[in-house]
CSV table of C-alpha atoms in Angstrom, one decimal:
chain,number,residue,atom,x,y,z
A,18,UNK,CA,119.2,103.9,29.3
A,19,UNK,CA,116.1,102.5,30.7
A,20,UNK,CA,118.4,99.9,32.8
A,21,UNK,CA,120.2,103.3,34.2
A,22,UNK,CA,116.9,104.9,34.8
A,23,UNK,CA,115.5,102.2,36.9
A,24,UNK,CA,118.7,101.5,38.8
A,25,UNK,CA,119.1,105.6,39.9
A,26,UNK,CA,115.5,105.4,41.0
A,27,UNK,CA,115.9,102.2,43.1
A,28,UNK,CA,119.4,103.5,44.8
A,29,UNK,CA,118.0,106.8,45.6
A,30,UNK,CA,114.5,104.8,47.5
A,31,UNK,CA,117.6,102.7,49.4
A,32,UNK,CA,119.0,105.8,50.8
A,33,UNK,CA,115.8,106.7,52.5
A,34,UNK,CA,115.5,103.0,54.3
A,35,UNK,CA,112.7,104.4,56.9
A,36,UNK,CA,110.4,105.1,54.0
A,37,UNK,CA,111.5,101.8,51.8
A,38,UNK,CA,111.8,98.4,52.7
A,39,UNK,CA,114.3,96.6,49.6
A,40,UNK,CA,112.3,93.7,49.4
A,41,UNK,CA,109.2,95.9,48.5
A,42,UNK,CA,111.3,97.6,46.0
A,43,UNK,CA,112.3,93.9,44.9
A,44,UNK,CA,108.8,93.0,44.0
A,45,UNK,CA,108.5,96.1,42.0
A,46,UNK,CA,111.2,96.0,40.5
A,47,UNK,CA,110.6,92.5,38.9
A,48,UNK,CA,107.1,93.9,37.8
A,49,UNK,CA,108.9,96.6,35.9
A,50,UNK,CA,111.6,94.3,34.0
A,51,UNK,CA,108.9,92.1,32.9
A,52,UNK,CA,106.8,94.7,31.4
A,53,UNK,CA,110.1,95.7,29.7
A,54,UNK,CA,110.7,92.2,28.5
A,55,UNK,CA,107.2,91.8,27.1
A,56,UNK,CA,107.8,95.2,25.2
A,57,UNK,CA,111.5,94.5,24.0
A,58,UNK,CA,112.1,90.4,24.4
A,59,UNK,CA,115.2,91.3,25.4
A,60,UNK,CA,116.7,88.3,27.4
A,61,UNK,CA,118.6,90.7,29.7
A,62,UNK,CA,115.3,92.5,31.3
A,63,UNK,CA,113.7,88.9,32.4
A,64,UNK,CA,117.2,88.2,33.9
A,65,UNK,CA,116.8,91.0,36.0
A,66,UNK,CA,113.5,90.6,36.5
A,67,UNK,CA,114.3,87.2,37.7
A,68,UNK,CA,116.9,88.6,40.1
A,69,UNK,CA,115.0,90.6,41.6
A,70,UNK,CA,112.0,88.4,42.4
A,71,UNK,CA,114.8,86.3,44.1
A,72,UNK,CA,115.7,89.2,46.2
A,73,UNK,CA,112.1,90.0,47.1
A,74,UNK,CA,111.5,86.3,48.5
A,75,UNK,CA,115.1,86.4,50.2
A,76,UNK,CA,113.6,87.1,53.4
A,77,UNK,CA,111.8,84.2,53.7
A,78,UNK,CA,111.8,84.3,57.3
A,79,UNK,CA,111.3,87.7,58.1
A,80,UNK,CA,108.8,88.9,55.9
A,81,UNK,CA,105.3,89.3,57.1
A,82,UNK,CA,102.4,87.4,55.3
A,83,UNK,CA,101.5,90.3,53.1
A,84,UNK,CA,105.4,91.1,52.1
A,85,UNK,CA,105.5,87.3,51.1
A,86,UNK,CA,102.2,87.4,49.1
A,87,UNK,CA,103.8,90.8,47.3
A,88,UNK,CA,106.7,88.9,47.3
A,89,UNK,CA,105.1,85.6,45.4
A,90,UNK,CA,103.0,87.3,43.1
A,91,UNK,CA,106.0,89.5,41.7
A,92,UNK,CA,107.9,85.7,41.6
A,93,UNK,CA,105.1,83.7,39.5
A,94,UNK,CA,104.6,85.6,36.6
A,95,UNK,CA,108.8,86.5,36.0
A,96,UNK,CA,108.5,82.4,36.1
A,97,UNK,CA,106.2,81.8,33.9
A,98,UNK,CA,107.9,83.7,31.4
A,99,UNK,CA,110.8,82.1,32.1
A,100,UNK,CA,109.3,78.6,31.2
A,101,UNK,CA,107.7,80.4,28.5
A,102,UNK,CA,111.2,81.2,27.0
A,103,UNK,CA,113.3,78.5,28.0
A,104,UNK,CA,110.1,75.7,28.0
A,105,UNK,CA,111.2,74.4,31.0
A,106,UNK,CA,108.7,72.4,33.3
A,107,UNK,CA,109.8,72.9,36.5
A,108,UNK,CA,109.7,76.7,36.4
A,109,UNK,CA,106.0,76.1,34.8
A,110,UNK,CA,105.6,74.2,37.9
A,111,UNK,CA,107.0,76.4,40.6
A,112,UNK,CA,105.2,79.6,39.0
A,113,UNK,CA,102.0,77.5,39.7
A,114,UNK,CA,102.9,76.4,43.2
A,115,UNK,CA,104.0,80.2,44.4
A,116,UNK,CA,100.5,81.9,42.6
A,117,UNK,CA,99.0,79.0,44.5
A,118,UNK,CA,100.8,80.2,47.9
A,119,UNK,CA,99.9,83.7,47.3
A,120,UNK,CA,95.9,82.5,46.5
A,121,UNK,CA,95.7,81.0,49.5
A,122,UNK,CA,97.2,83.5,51.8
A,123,UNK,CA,95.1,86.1,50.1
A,124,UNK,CA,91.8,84.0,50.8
A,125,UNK,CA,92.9,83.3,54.5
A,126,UNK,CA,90.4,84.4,57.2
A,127,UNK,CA,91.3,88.2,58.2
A,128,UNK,CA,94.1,88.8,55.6
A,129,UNK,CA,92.4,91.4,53.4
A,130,UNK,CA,95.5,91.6,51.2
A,131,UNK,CA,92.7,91.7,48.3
A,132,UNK,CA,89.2,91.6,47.4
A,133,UNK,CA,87.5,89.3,45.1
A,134,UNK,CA,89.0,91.2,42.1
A,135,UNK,CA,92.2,90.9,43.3
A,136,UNK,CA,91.4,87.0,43.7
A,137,UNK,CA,90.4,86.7,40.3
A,138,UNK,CA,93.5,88.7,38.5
A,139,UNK,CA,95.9,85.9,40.4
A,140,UNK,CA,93.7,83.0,38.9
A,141,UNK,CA,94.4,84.8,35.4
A,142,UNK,CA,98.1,84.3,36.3
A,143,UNK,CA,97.9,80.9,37.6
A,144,UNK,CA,95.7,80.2,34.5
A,145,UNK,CA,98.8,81.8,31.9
A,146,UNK,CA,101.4,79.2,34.1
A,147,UNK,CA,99.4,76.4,33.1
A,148,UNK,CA,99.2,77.7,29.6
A,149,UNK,CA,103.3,77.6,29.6
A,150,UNK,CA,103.4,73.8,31.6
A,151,UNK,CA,100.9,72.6,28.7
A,152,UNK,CA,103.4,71.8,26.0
A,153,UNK,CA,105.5,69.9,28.6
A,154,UNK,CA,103.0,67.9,30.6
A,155,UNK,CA,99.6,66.9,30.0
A,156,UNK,CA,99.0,69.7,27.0
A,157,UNK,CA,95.0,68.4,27.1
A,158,UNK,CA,94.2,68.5,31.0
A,159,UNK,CA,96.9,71.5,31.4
A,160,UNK,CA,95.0,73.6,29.0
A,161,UNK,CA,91.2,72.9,30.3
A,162,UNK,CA,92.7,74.2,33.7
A,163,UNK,CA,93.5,77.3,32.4
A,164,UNK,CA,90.7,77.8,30.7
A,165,UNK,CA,88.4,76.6,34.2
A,166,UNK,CA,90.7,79.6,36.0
A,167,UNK,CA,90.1,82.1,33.2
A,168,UNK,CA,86.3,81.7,32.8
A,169,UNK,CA,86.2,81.7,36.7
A,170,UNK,CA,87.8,85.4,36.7
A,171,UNK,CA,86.1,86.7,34.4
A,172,UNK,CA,82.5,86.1,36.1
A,173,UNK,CA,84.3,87.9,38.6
A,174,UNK,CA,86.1,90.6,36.6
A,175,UNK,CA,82.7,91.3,34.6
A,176,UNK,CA,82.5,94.9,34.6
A,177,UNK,CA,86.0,95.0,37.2
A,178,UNK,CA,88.6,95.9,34.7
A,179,UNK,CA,89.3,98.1,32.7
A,180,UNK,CA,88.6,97.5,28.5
A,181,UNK,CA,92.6,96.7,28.3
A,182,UNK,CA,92.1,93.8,31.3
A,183,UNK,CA,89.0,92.5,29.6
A,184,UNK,CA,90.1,92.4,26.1
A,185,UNK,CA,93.1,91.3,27.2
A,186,UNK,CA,91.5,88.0,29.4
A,187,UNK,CA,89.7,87.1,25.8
A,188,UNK,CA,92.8,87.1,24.1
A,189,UNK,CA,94.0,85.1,26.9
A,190,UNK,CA,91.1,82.5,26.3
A,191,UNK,CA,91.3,82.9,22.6
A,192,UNK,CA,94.8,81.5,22.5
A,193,UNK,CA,94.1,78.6,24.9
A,194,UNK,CA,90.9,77.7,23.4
A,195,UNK,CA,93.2,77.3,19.7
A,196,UNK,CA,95.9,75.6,21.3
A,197,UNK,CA,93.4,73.0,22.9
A,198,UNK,CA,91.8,73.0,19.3
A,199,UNK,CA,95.0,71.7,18.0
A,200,UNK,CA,95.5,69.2,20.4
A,201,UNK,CA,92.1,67.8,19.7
A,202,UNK,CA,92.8,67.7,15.7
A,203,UNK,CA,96.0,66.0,16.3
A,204,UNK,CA,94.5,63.2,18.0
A,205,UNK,CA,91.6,63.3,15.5
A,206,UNK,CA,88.8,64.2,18.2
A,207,UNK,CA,87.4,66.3,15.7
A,208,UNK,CA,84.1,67.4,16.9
A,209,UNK,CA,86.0,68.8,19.9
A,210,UNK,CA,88.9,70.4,17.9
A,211,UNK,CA,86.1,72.5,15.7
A,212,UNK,CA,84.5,73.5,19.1
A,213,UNK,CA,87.8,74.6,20.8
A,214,UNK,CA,88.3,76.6,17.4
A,215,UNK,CA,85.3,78.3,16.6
A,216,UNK,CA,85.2,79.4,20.6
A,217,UNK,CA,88.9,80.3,19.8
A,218,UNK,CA,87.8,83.1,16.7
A,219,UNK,CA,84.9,84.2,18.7
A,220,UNK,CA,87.0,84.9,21.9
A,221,UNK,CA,89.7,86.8,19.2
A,222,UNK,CA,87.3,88.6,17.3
A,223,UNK,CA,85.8,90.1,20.9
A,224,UNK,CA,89.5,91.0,21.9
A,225,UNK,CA,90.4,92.4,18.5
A,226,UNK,CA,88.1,95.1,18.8
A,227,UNK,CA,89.6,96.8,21.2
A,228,UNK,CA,93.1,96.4,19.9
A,229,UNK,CA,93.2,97.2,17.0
A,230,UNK,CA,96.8,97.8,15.4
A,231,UNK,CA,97.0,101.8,15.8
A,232,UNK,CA,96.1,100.8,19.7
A,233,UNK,CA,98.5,98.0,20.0
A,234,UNK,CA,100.2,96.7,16.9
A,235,UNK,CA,102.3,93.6,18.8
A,236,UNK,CA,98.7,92.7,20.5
A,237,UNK,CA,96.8,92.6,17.7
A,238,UNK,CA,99.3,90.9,16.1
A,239,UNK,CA,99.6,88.0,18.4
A,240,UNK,CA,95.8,87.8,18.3
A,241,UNK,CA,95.3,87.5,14.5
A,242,UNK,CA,97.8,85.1,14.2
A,243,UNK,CA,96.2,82.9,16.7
A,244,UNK,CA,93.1,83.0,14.7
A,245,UNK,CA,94.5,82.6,11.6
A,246,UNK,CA,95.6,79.2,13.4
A,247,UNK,CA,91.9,78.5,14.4
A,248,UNK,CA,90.8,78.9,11.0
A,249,UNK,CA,93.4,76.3,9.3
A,250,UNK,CA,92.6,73.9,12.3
A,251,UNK,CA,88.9,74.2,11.1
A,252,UNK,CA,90.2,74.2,7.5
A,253,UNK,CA,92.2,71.1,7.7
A,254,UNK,CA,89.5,69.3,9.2
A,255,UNK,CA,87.1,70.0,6.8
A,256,UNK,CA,89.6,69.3,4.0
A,257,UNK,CA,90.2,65.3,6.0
A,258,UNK,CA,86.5,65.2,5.8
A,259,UNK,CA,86.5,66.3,1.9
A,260,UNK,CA,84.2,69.4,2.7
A,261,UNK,CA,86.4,71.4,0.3
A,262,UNK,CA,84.8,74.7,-0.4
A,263,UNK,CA,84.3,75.0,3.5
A,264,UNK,CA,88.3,74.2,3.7
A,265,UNK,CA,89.0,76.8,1.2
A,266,UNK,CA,86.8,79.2,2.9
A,267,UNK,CA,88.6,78.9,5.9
A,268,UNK,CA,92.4,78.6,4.5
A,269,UNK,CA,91.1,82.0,2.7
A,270,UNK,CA,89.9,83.2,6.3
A,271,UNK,CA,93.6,82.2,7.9
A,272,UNK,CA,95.1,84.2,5.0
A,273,UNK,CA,93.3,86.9,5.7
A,274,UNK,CA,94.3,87.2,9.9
A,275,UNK,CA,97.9,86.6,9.4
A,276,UNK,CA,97.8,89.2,6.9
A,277,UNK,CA,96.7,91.6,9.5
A,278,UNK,CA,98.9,90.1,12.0
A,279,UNK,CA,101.9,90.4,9.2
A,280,UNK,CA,100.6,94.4,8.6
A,281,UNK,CA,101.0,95.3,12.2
A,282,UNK,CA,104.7,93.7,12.0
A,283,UNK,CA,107.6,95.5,11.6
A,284,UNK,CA,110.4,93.0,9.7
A,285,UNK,CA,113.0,94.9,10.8
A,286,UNK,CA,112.4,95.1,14.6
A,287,UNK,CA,110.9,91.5,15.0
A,288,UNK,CA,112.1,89.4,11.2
A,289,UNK,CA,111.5,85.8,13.5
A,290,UNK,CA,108.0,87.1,14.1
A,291,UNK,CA,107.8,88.4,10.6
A,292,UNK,CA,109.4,85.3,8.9
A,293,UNK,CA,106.9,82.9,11.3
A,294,UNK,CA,103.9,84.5,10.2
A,295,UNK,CA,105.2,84.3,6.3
A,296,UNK,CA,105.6,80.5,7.4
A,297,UNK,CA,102.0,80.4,8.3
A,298,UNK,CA,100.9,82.2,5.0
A,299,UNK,CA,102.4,80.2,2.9
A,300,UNK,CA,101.4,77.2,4.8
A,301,UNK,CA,97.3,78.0,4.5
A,302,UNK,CA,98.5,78.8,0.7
A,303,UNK,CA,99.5,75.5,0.5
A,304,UNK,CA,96.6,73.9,2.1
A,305,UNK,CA,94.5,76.1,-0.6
A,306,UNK,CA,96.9,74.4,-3.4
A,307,UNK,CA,96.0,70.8,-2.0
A,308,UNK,CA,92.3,70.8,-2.2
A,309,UNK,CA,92.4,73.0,-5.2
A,310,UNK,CA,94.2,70.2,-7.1
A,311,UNK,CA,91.7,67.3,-5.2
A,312,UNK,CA,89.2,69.2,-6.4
A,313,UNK,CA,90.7,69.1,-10.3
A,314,UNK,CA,90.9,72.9,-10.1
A,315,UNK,CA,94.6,73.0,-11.8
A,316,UNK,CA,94.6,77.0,-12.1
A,317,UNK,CA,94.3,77.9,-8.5
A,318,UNK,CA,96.4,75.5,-7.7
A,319,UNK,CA,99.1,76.5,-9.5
A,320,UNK,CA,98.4,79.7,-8.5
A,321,UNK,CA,98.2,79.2,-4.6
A,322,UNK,CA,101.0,76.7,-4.8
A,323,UNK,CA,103.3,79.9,-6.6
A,324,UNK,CA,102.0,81.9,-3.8
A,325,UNK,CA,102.9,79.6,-1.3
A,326,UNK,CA,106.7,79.2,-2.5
A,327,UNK,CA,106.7,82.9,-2.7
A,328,UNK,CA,106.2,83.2,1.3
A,329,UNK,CA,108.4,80.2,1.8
A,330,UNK,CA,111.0,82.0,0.4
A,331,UNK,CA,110.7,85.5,2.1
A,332,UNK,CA,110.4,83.5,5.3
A,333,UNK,CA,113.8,82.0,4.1
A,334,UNK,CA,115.6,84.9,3.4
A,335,UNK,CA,113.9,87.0,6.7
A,336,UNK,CA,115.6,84.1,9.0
A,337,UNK,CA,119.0,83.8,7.4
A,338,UNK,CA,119.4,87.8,7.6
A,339,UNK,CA,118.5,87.4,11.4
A,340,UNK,CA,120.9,84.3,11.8
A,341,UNK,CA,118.2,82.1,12.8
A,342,UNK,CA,119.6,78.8,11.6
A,343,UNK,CA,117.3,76.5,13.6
A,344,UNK,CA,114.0,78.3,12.4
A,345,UNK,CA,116.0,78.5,8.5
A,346,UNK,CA,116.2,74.7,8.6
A,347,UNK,CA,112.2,73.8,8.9
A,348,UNK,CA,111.9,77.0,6.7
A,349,UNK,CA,114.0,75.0,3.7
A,350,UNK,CA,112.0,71.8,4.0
A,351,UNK,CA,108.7,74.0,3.4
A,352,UNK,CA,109.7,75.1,0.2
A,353,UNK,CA,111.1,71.9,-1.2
A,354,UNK,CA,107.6,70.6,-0.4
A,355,UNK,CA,106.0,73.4,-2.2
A,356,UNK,CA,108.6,72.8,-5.1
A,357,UNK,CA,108.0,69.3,-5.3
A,358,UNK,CA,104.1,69.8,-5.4
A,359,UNK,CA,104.7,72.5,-7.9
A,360,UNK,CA,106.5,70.0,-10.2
A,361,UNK,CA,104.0,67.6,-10.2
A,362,UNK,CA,101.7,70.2,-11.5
């Protein structure tokens, strides 16, 4: 219905030609599919959205400097998604090099396409493309950059935005800052990875408070889950270290966030999303079980280790209703670990 909606009003603006140009229409147009995908996930909406950014750059020859820069900035975020989705690289790559085009055309002597807000939103978006090429290329370097272009904008954004834009630039900074964290931990640059992941809850907790789950369940859900991540990055290091009642505190801590994110979760609508986060549960469960047993504390571990099968097992059963094989797969190893671990008990 919405697909009908959108298609009446952009046939009806093409009848009136002297009042609409198509490629302007284009550009919106791509905005509007994308803010549908982001809402739905549906696959079909960032196809179209992907269409029509095509269309809005078709005139490459004709259009005027500002049509082009319309025309770019509608075409860098549909592909950023895109390499989001299909974790490809090159469209990483070209979302970068067409926000890049667009920055520079807006900063160009005499343009005055934008202002120094206007500036700053496009380095959000060139920031969120490196934030997608990071898992393909250079996950360290790619992730600083964003986080350089995110901190930049939002000297300049300081009292800008709206609440939404600002809350939504820490969540922004929250996630990059716990996927850097990550990074660090995996290569055992500790000191750095605690760093990343403390600045990771603080940027969360700011963001949280504005979206709270009656605001914007999906929001808040995405941002407790990423600090529930920053909490079991600190955990796990502190457990490596044998610092075990700060591990549990934090595994406890992780619990608590993807809880939240969980609550605001509807397992019908999204069960991958639901299942993932039950993944994550019983993972920090486990992580309790561990350092519970180190520690000679046979009781909770038992305990957390039950609890972790538990999850392992909704997880389980919420991605073979969806039919999501590939996830079901990693989902199965999970719980044999926590079985086997449970056995030696």
């Amino acid at each position: 219905a919405a697909f009908r909606g959108i298609g009446f009003i952009y046939g009806e603006c093409m009848k009136q030609e002297n009042r609409f140009r198509a490629l302007e229409l284009d550009a919106w147009l791509a905005g509007i599919y994308a803010s549908i995908y982001d809402a739905t996930g549906g696959r079909e909406s960032l196809d179209k959205a992907a269409a029509a950014a095509d269309r809005a750059l078709s005139g490459h020859g004709t259009l005027a400097a500002e049509e082009r820069t319309r025309a770019l900035l509608a075409s860098g975020p549909v592909l950023r998604r895109l390499a989001e989705a299909e974790r490809s690289e090159e469209k990483a790559l070209l979302a970068i090099s067409r926000l890049d085009e667009a920055k520079a055309v807006v900063l160009a002597p005499g343009m005055g396409v934008a202002g120094p807000l206007g500036t700053a939103l496009i380095d959000v978006e060139i920031g969120r493309a490196y934030t997608a090429l990071a898992p393909m290329r250079n996950p360290i370097k790619s992730y600083k950059k964003a986080l350089s272009l995110f901190e930049e904008a939002g000297k300049t954004l300081a009292g800008g935005v709206s609440r939404y834009d600002a809350a939504l630039l820490e969540s922004h900074m929250g996630q990059v800052h716990a996927l850097l964290a990550d990074e660090y931990s995996r290569a055992r640059r500790n000191d750095e990875a605690l760093a990343s992941a403390r600045a990771a809850i603080e940027r969360y907790t700011a963001a949280a408070k504005y979206f709270a789950p009656a605001r914007d369940p999906a929001e808040h859900g995405r941002i407790m889950s990423g600090a529930g991540l920053a909490h079991m990055l600190i955990s796990d290091i502190y457990a490596r270290a044998r610092e075990f009642d700060d591990a549990l505190k934090h595994a406890s801590m992780a619990i608590e966030c993807y809880s939240s994110a969980l609550a605001a979760l509807s397992k019908e609508r999204v069960p991958d999303a639901y299942a993932s986060l039950q993944l994550s549960i019983g993972g920090a469960r486990m992580g309790m079980a561990e350092v519970c047993f180190k520690e000679k504390r046979y009781d909770e571990a038992i305990t957390a280790c039950d609890a972790a099968i538990a999850c392992y097992n909704e997880a389980l059963k919420a991605f073979e209703g969806a039919g999501s094989e590939t996830q079901a797969a990693p989902a199965r190893k999970r719980l044999k670990e926590a079985n086997d671990l449970f056995n030696t008990f």
